[in-house]
PDB file of C-alpha atoms in Angstrom:
ATOM      1  CA  MET A   1     -18.043   0.117  55.553  1.00  0.00           C
ATOM      2  CA  LYS A   2     -14.962   2.182  55.956  1.00  0.00           C
ATOM      3  CA  LEU A   3     -12.985   2.900  52.767  1.00  0.00           C
ATOM      4  CA  ASN A   4      -9.243   2.651  52.849  1.00  0.00           C
ATOM      5  CA  SER A   5      -6.622   3.362  50.201  1.00  0.00           C
ATOM      6  CA  ASN A   6      -6.804  -0.199  48.833  1.00  0.00           C
ATOM      7  CA  HIS A   7     -10.537   0.183  48.121  1.00  0.00           C
ATOM      8  CA  ILE A   8      -9.962   3.490  46.341  1.00  0.00           C
ATOM      9  CA  ILE A   9      -7.129   2.061  44.219  1.00  0.00           C
ATOM     10  CA  ALA A  10      -9.242  -0.966  43.260  1.00  0.00           C
ATOM     11  CA  TYR A  11     -12.171   1.324  42.363  1.00  0.00           C
ATOM     12  CA  LEU A  12      -9.978   3.579  40.233  1.00  0.00           C
ATOM     13  CA  ALA A  13      -8.435   0.585  38.440  1.00  0.00           C
ATOM     14  CA  THR A  14     -11.908  -0.762  37.620  1.00  0.00           C
ATOM     15  CA  LEU A  15     -13.076   2.657  36.475  1.00  0.00           C
ATOM     16  CA  SER A  16     -10.062   3.177  34.200  1.00  0.00           C
ATOM     17  CA  SER A  17     -10.498  -0.244  32.607  1.00  0.00           C
ATOM     18  CA  VAL A  18     -14.133   0.560  31.815  1.00  0.00           C
ATOM     19  CA  THR A  19     -13.683   4.168  30.692  1.00  0.00           C
ATOM     20  CA  GLY A  20     -10.225   3.869  29.140  1.00  0.00           C
ATOM     21  CA  ALA A  21      -9.590   5.042  25.605  1.00  0.00           C
ATOM     22  CA  PRO A  22     -10.782   2.512  23.017  1.00  0.00           C
ATOM     23  CA  THR A  23      -7.989   0.549  21.404  1.00  0.00           C
ATOM     24  CA  ASP A  24      -7.576   0.385  17.652  1.00  0.00           C
ATOM     25  CA  PRO A  25      -8.685  -3.114  16.605  1.00  0.00           C
ATOM     26  CA  ALA A  26      -6.720  -2.871  13.373  1.00  0.00           C
ATOM     27  CA  THR A  27      -3.589  -4.870  12.560  1.00  0.00           C
ATOM     28  CA  ALA A  28      -0.690  -2.880  11.059  1.00  0.00           C
ATOM     29  CA  VAL A  29       0.979  -4.533   8.043  1.00  0.00           C
ATOM     30  CA  THR A  30       3.844  -3.656   5.702  1.00  0.00           C
ATOM     31  CA  ALA A  31       3.771  -5.630   2.463  1.00  0.00           C
ATOM     32  CA  LYS A  32       7.368  -5.898   1.256  1.00  0.00           C
ATOM     33  CA  TYR A  33       6.711  -8.804  -1.166  1.00  0.00           C
ATOM     34  CA  ASP A  34      10.276 -10.079  -0.668  1.00  0.00           C
ATOM     35  CA  ASP A  35       9.109 -13.382   0.839  1.00  0.00           C
ATOM     36  CA  LEU A  36       7.217 -14.312  -2.342  1.00  0.00           C
ATOM     37  CA  PRO A  37       8.807 -16.670  -4.891  1.00  0.00           C
ATOM     38  CA  ARG A  38      11.162 -15.200  -7.477  1.00  0.00           C
ATOM     39  CA  VAL A  39       9.591 -14.687 -10.889  1.00  0.00           C
ATOM     40  CA  LEU A  40      11.338 -14.552 -14.255  1.00  0.00           C
ATOM     41  CA  VAL A  41       9.031 -12.032 -15.888  1.00  0.00           C
ATOM     42  CA  THR A  42       5.803 -11.142 -14.033  1.00  0.00           C
ATOM     43  CA  ASN A  43       3.114 -13.211 -12.345  1.00  0.00           C
ATOM     44  CA  PRO A  44      -0.381 -12.052 -11.379  1.00  0.00           C
ATOM     45  CA  LEU A  45      -0.644 -11.331  -7.658  1.00  0.00           C
ATOM     46  CA  ARG A  46      -4.053 -12.313  -6.270  1.00  0.00           C
ATOM     47  CA  THR A  47      -3.750 -12.254  -2.465  1.00  0.00           C
ATOM     48  CA  TYR A  48      -1.016 -11.286  -0.041  1.00  0.00           C
ATOM     49  CA  LYS A  49      -0.942 -10.386   3.664  1.00  0.00           C
ATOM     50  CA  GLY A  50      -4.680  -9.869   4.075  1.00  0.00           C
ATOM     51  CA  LEU A  51      -5.359  -8.035   0.788  1.00  0.00           C
ATOM     52  CA  ASP A  52      -6.939  -9.118  -2.480  1.00  0.00           C
ATOM     53  CA  TYR A  53      -5.117  -7.580  -5.459  1.00  0.00           C
ATOM     54  CA  THR A  54      -6.875  -6.651  -8.708  1.00  0.00           C
ATOM     55  CA  ASP A  55      -4.724  -6.130 -11.828  1.00  0.00           C
ATOM     56  CA  TRP A  56      -1.394  -6.234  -9.980  1.00  0.00           C
ATOM     57  CA  ASN A  57       1.598  -8.374 -10.926  1.00  0.00           C
ATOM     58  CA  LEU A  58       4.586  -9.557  -8.935  1.00  0.00           C
ATOM     59  CA  ALA A  59       7.965  -8.752 -10.459  1.00  0.00           C
ATOM     60  CA  THR A  60      11.610  -8.534  -9.457  1.00  0.00           C
ATOM     61  CA  GLN A  61      14.035  -5.681  -9.895  1.00  0.00           C
ATOM     62  CA  GLN A  62      15.858  -7.685 -12.567  1.00  0.00           C
ATOM     63  CA  SER A  63      12.764  -8.896 -14.444  1.00  0.00           C
ATOM     64  CA  LEU A  64      10.938  -5.611 -14.879  1.00  0.00           C
ATOM     65  CA  ALA A  65      12.006  -2.419 -13.188  1.00  0.00           C
ATOM     66  CA  VAL A  66      15.431  -1.706 -14.591  1.00  0.00           C
ATOM     67  CA  GLY A  67      14.740   2.021 -14.535  1.00  0.00           C
ATOM     68  CA  VAL A  68      13.394   2.224 -10.982  1.00  0.00           C
ATOM     69  CA  ILE A  69      15.210   0.896  -7.917  1.00  0.00           C
ATOM     70  CA  ALA A  70      13.093  -0.976  -5.347  1.00  0.00           C
ATOM     71  CA  SER A  71      12.885   0.601  -1.908  1.00  0.00           C
ATOM     72  CA  GLN A  72      14.509  -2.407  -0.192  1.00  0.00           C
ATOM     73  CA  PRO A  73      17.701  -4.311  -0.935  1.00  0.00           C
ATOM     74  CA  GLN A  74      17.660  -7.825  -2.402  1.00  0.00           C
ATOM     75  CA  PRO A  75      15.582  -9.802  -3.276  1.00  0.00           C
ATOM     76  CA  ASN A  76      13.680  -6.730  -4.540  1.00  0.00           C
ATOM     77  CA  ARG A  77      10.210  -8.166  -5.084  1.00  0.00           C
ATOM     78  CA  ILE A  78       7.797  -5.443  -6.156  1.00  0.00           C
ATOM     79  CA  VAL A  79       4.298  -5.227  -7.517  1.00  0.00           C
ATOM     80  CA  THR A  80       3.504  -3.556 -10.771  1.00  0.00           C
ATOM     81  CA  GLY A  81       0.385  -2.317 -12.461  1.00  0.00           C
ATOM     82  CA  LEU A  82       0.046  -3.096 -16.137  1.00  0.00           C
ATOM     83  CA  SER A  83      -3.448  -1.627 -16.611  1.00  0.00           C
ATOM     84  CA  PRO A  84      -4.944   1.865 -16.109  1.00  0.00           C
ATOM     85  CA  THR A  85      -6.473   1.008 -12.714  1.00  0.00           C
ATOM     86  CA  GLN A  86      -5.399  -1.398  -9.977  1.00  0.00           C
ATOM     87  CA  ALA A  87      -7.154  -2.074  -6.667  1.00  0.00           C
ATOM     88  CA  PHE A  88      -6.691  -3.478  -3.168  1.00  0.00           C
ATOM     89  CA  THR A  89      -9.548  -4.858  -1.064  1.00  0.00           C
ATOM     90  CA  PRO A  90      -9.467  -6.570   2.328  1.00  0.00           C
ATOM     91  CA  GLN A  91      -9.634 -10.376   2.193  1.00  0.00           C
ATOM     92  CA  SER A  92     -13.092 -11.307   3.374  1.00  0.00           C
ATOM     93  CA  PRO A  93     -14.435 -12.799   5.561  1.00  0.00           C
ATOM     94  CA  THR A  94     -11.281 -12.429   7.689  1.00  0.00           C
ATOM     95  CA  TYR A  95     -11.113  -8.646   7.253  1.00  0.00           C
ATOM     96  CA  SER A  96     -13.888  -6.122   6.743  1.00  0.00           C
ATOM     97  CA  ALA A  97     -11.880  -2.978   5.934  1.00  0.00           C
ATOM     98  CA  LEU A  98      -8.435  -1.514   5.380  1.00  0.00           C
ATOM     99  CA  ALA A  99      -6.719   1.830   5.933  1.00  0.00           C
ATOM    100  CA  LEU A 100      -3.878   2.762   3.578  1.00  0.00           C
ATOM    101  CA  LEU A 101      -0.995   4.625   5.221  1.00  0.00           C
ATOM    102  CA  GLN A 102       1.972   4.767   2.808  1.00  0.00           C
ATOM    103  CA  PHE A 103       3.757   3.151  -0.121  1.00  0.00           C
ATOM    104  CA  TYR A 104       6.862   3.560  -2.271  1.00  0.00           C
ATOM    105  CA  PHE A 105       6.418   3.954  -6.006  1.00  0.00           C
ATOM    106  CA  GLY A 106       8.070   4.788  -9.293  1.00  0.00           C
ATOM    107  CA  TYR A 107       7.339   4.813 -13.008  1.00  0.00           C
ATOM    108  CA  GLY A 108       9.257   4.007 -16.106  1.00  0.00           C
ATOM    109  CA  ALA A 109       8.692   4.258 -19.836  1.00  0.00           C
ATOM    110  CA  ARG A 110       7.267   1.030 -21.214  1.00  0.00           C
ATOM    111  CA  SER A 111       9.601  -0.688 -23.667  1.00  0.00           C
ATOM    112  CA  ALA A 112       8.493  -2.839 -26.600  1.00  0.00           C
ATOM    113  CA  GLN A 113       8.648  -5.867 -24.268  1.00  0.00           C
ATOM    114  CA  GLY A 114       6.485  -4.126 -21.642  1.00  0.00           C
ATOM    115  CA  ALA A 115       9.361  -3.672 -19.207  1.00  0.00           C
ATOM    116  CA  VAL A 116      10.460  -0.442 -17.615  1.00  0.00           C
ATOM    117  CA  SER A 117      13.307   0.766 -19.791  1.00  0.00           C
ATOM    118  CA  GLN A 118      13.974   4.143 -18.169  1.00  0.00           C
ATOM    119  CA  PRO A 119      12.447   6.180 -15.348  1.00  0.00           C
ATOM    120  CA  THR A 120       9.853   8.699 -16.425  1.00  0.00           C
ATOM    121  CA  ALA A 121       7.601  11.292 -14.797  1.00  0.00           C
ATOM    122  CA  CYS A 122       4.084  10.125 -14.039  1.00  0.00           C
ATOM    123  CA  THR A 123       1.069  10.900 -11.861  1.00  0.00           C
ATOM    124  CA  VAL A 124      -0.973   8.388  -9.851  1.00  0.00           C
ATOM    125  CA  THR A 125      -4.341   9.126  -8.262  1.00  0.00           C
ATOM    126  CA  VAL A 126      -5.165   7.015  -5.206  1.00  0.00           C
ATOM    127  CA  MET A 127      -8.821   6.753  -4.167  1.00  0.00           C
ATOM    128  CA  GLY A 128     -10.488   5.090  -1.187  1.00  0.00           C
ATOM    129  CA  CYS A 129     -14.105   3.941  -0.878  1.00  0.00           C
ATOM    130  CA  SER A 130     -15.932   3.787   2.445  1.00  0.00           C
ATOM    131  CA  ALA A 131     -16.422   0.367   4.037  1.00  0.00           C
ATOM    132  CA  SER A 132     -19.939   1.333   5.127  1.00  0.00           C
ATOM    133  CA  THR A 133     -21.327   3.170   2.072  1.00  0.00           C
ATOM    134  CA  GLY A 134     -19.026   2.135  -0.783  1.00  0.00           C
ATOM    135  CA  ARG A 135     -18.734   5.777  -1.822  1.00  0.00           C
ATOM    136  CA  GLN A 136     -15.418   7.488  -2.512  1.00  0.00           C
ATOM    137  CA  MET A 137     -14.308   9.288   0.623  1.00  0.00           C
ATOM    138  CA  ALA A 138     -10.575   9.784   0.127  1.00  0.00           C
ATOM    139  CA  SER A 139      -8.412  10.889  -2.775  1.00  0.00           C
ATOM    140  CA  ALA A 140      -4.778  11.899  -3.197  1.00  0.00           C
ATOM    141  CA  VAL A 141      -2.508  12.604  -6.155  1.00  0.00           C
ATOM    142  CA  PHE A 142       1.184  11.709  -6.170  1.00  0.00           C
ATOM    143  CA  LYS A 143       3.791  12.562  -8.788  1.00  0.00           C
ATOM    144  CA  PHE A 144       6.923  10.631  -9.598  1.00  0.00           C
ATOM    145  CA  VAL A 145       9.531  12.924 -11.135  1.00  0.00           C
ATOM    146  CA  PRO A 146      13.022  11.528 -11.790  1.00  0.00           C
ATOM    147  CA  PRO A 147      15.939  13.933 -11.213  1.00  0.00           C
ATOM    148  CA  GLU A 148      16.185  14.432 -14.969  1.00  0.00           C
ATOM    149  CA  LEU A 149      13.262  14.138 -17.358  1.00  0.00           C
ATOM    150  CA  VAL A 150      15.171  11.695 -19.546  1.00  0.00           C
ATOM    151  CA  SER A 151      17.405   9.540 -17.384  1.00  0.00           C
ATOM    152  CA  VAL A 152      19.141   6.340 -18.357  1.00  0.00           C
ATOM    153  CA  ASP A 153      20.318   5.604 -14.803  1.00  0.00           C
ATOM    154  CA  PRO A 154      17.965   3.818 -12.403  1.00  0.00           C
ATOM    155  CA  VAL A 155      16.393   6.080  -9.783  1.00  0.00           C
ATOM    156  CA  PRO A 156      15.008   5.117  -6.381  1.00  0.00           C
ATOM    157  CA  MET A 157      11.318   4.863  -5.665  1.00  0.00           C
ATOM    158  CA  VAL A 158       9.765   7.714  -3.713  1.00  0.00           C
ATOM    159  CA  ARG A 159       7.685   7.443  -0.557  1.00  0.00           C
ATOM    160  CA  ALA A 160       4.042   8.499  -0.651  1.00  0.00           C
ATOM    161  CA  VAL A 161       2.347   9.178   2.693  1.00  0.00           C
ATOM    162  CA  LEU A 162      -1.437   9.162   2.505  1.00  0.00           C
ATOM    163  CA  PRO A 163      -3.493  11.949   4.094  1.00  0.00           C
ATOM    164  CA  THR A 164      -5.538  11.149   7.211  1.00  0.00           C
ATOM    165  CA  SER A 165      -8.659  10.642   5.067  1.00  0.00           C
ATOM    166  CA  PHE A 166      -7.182   7.218   4.146  1.00  0.00           C
ATOM    167  CA  ASN A 167      -6.652   6.259   7.813  1.00  0.00           C
ATOM    168  CA  GLN A 168     -10.203   5.014   8.285  1.00  0.00           C
ATOM    169  CA  ARG A 169     -12.255   1.968   7.332  1.00  0.00           C
ATOM    170  CA  LEU A 170     -12.089   1.592   3.550  1.00  0.00           C
ATOM    171  CA  ARG A 171     -13.671  -1.145   1.442  1.00  0.00           C
ATOM    172  CA  LYS A 172     -11.462  -0.579  -1.588  1.00  0.00           C
ATOM    173  CA  VAL A 173      -8.405   1.443  -2.584  1.00  0.00           C
ATOM    174  CA  THR A 174      -7.672   2.074  -6.261  1.00  0.00           C
ATOM    175  CA  PHE A 175      -4.585   3.352  -8.060  1.00  0.00           C
ATOM    176  CA  GLU A 176      -5.227   5.126 -11.348  1.00  0.00           C
ATOM    177  CA  VAL A 177      -2.418   6.077 -13.716  1.00  0.00           C
ATOM    178  CA  ARG A 178      -2.379   8.565 -16.574  1.00  0.00           C
ATOM    179  CA  ASN A 179      -1.034   7.227 -19.892  1.00  0.00           C
ATOM    180  CA  PRO A 180      -0.938   3.533 -18.826  1.00  0.00           C
ATOM    181  CA  SER A 181       0.004   2.445 -22.333  1.00  0.00           C
ATOM    182  CA  LEU A 182       3.212   4.479 -22.070  1.00  0.00           C
ATOM    183  CA  VAL A 183       4.339   3.798 -18.493  1.00  0.00           C
ATOM    184  CA  VAL A 184       4.691   0.938 -16.023  1.00  0.00           C
ATOM    185  CA  GLY A 185       4.202   1.678 -12.339  1.00  0.00           C
ATOM    186  CA  VAL A 186       5.960  -0.197  -9.559  1.00  0.00           C
ATOM    187  CA  VAL A 187       5.016  -0.256  -5.860  1.00  0.00           C
ATOM    188  CA  ASP A 188       6.866  -1.561  -2.808  1.00  0.00           C
ATOM    189  CA  ASN A 189       6.551  -1.448   0.999  1.00  0.00           C
ATOM    190  CA  LEU A 190       2.803  -0.911   1.094  1.00  0.00           C
ATOM    191  CA  GLY A 191       1.871   0.161   4.636  1.00  0.00           C
ATOM    192  CA  TYR A 192      -1.722  -0.400   5.749  1.00  0.00           C
ATOM    193  CA  LYS A 193      -4.008  -1.513   8.561  1.00  0.00           C
ATOM    194  CA  LEU A 194      -6.564  -4.329   8.432  1.00  0.00           C
ATOM    195  CA  PHE A 195      -9.801  -4.298  10.430  1.00  0.00           C
ATOM    196  CA  PRO A 196     -11.571  -7.511  11.504  1.00  0.00           C
TER     197      PRO A 196
END
């Protein structure tokens, strides 16, 4: 059989489809929370866009975070942590793992009513556990520092970009805050990937 250019092109097309670079099976998601119902104070958030939430609450700019401005304009739905440690896990059985990419966050001093009364400096440690072993394999520390240590004006959230160690299959991601009895953390625009 004599080969012509059509045979060679067909062979190369078949070869490239077999040996091509593997595609990422993950689905990219940005959780903005703005499509959730408005709440007057806070409501526990259990599941949203492929994630199970542990110890997170849904709030609005007006109901909670008067000292920290949400990263998006109205309706300004945000999630807030009211305990020392909060977590995200992929919703099973639909998803087996997640990779955390970025988020916006801020902290405020807790008032007598539990609301954020003014922005305040705070540190959050984010940790990721492997989807295969369950062991911690990623960790990063982020600091929220308002322009002035004692500010009465609301300040915008800051963007946290996770290191590449979080861009792999994780079973669980936790947020841990220092001095949780004194501060309230708020998170918006959580960027992540979900793996089937």
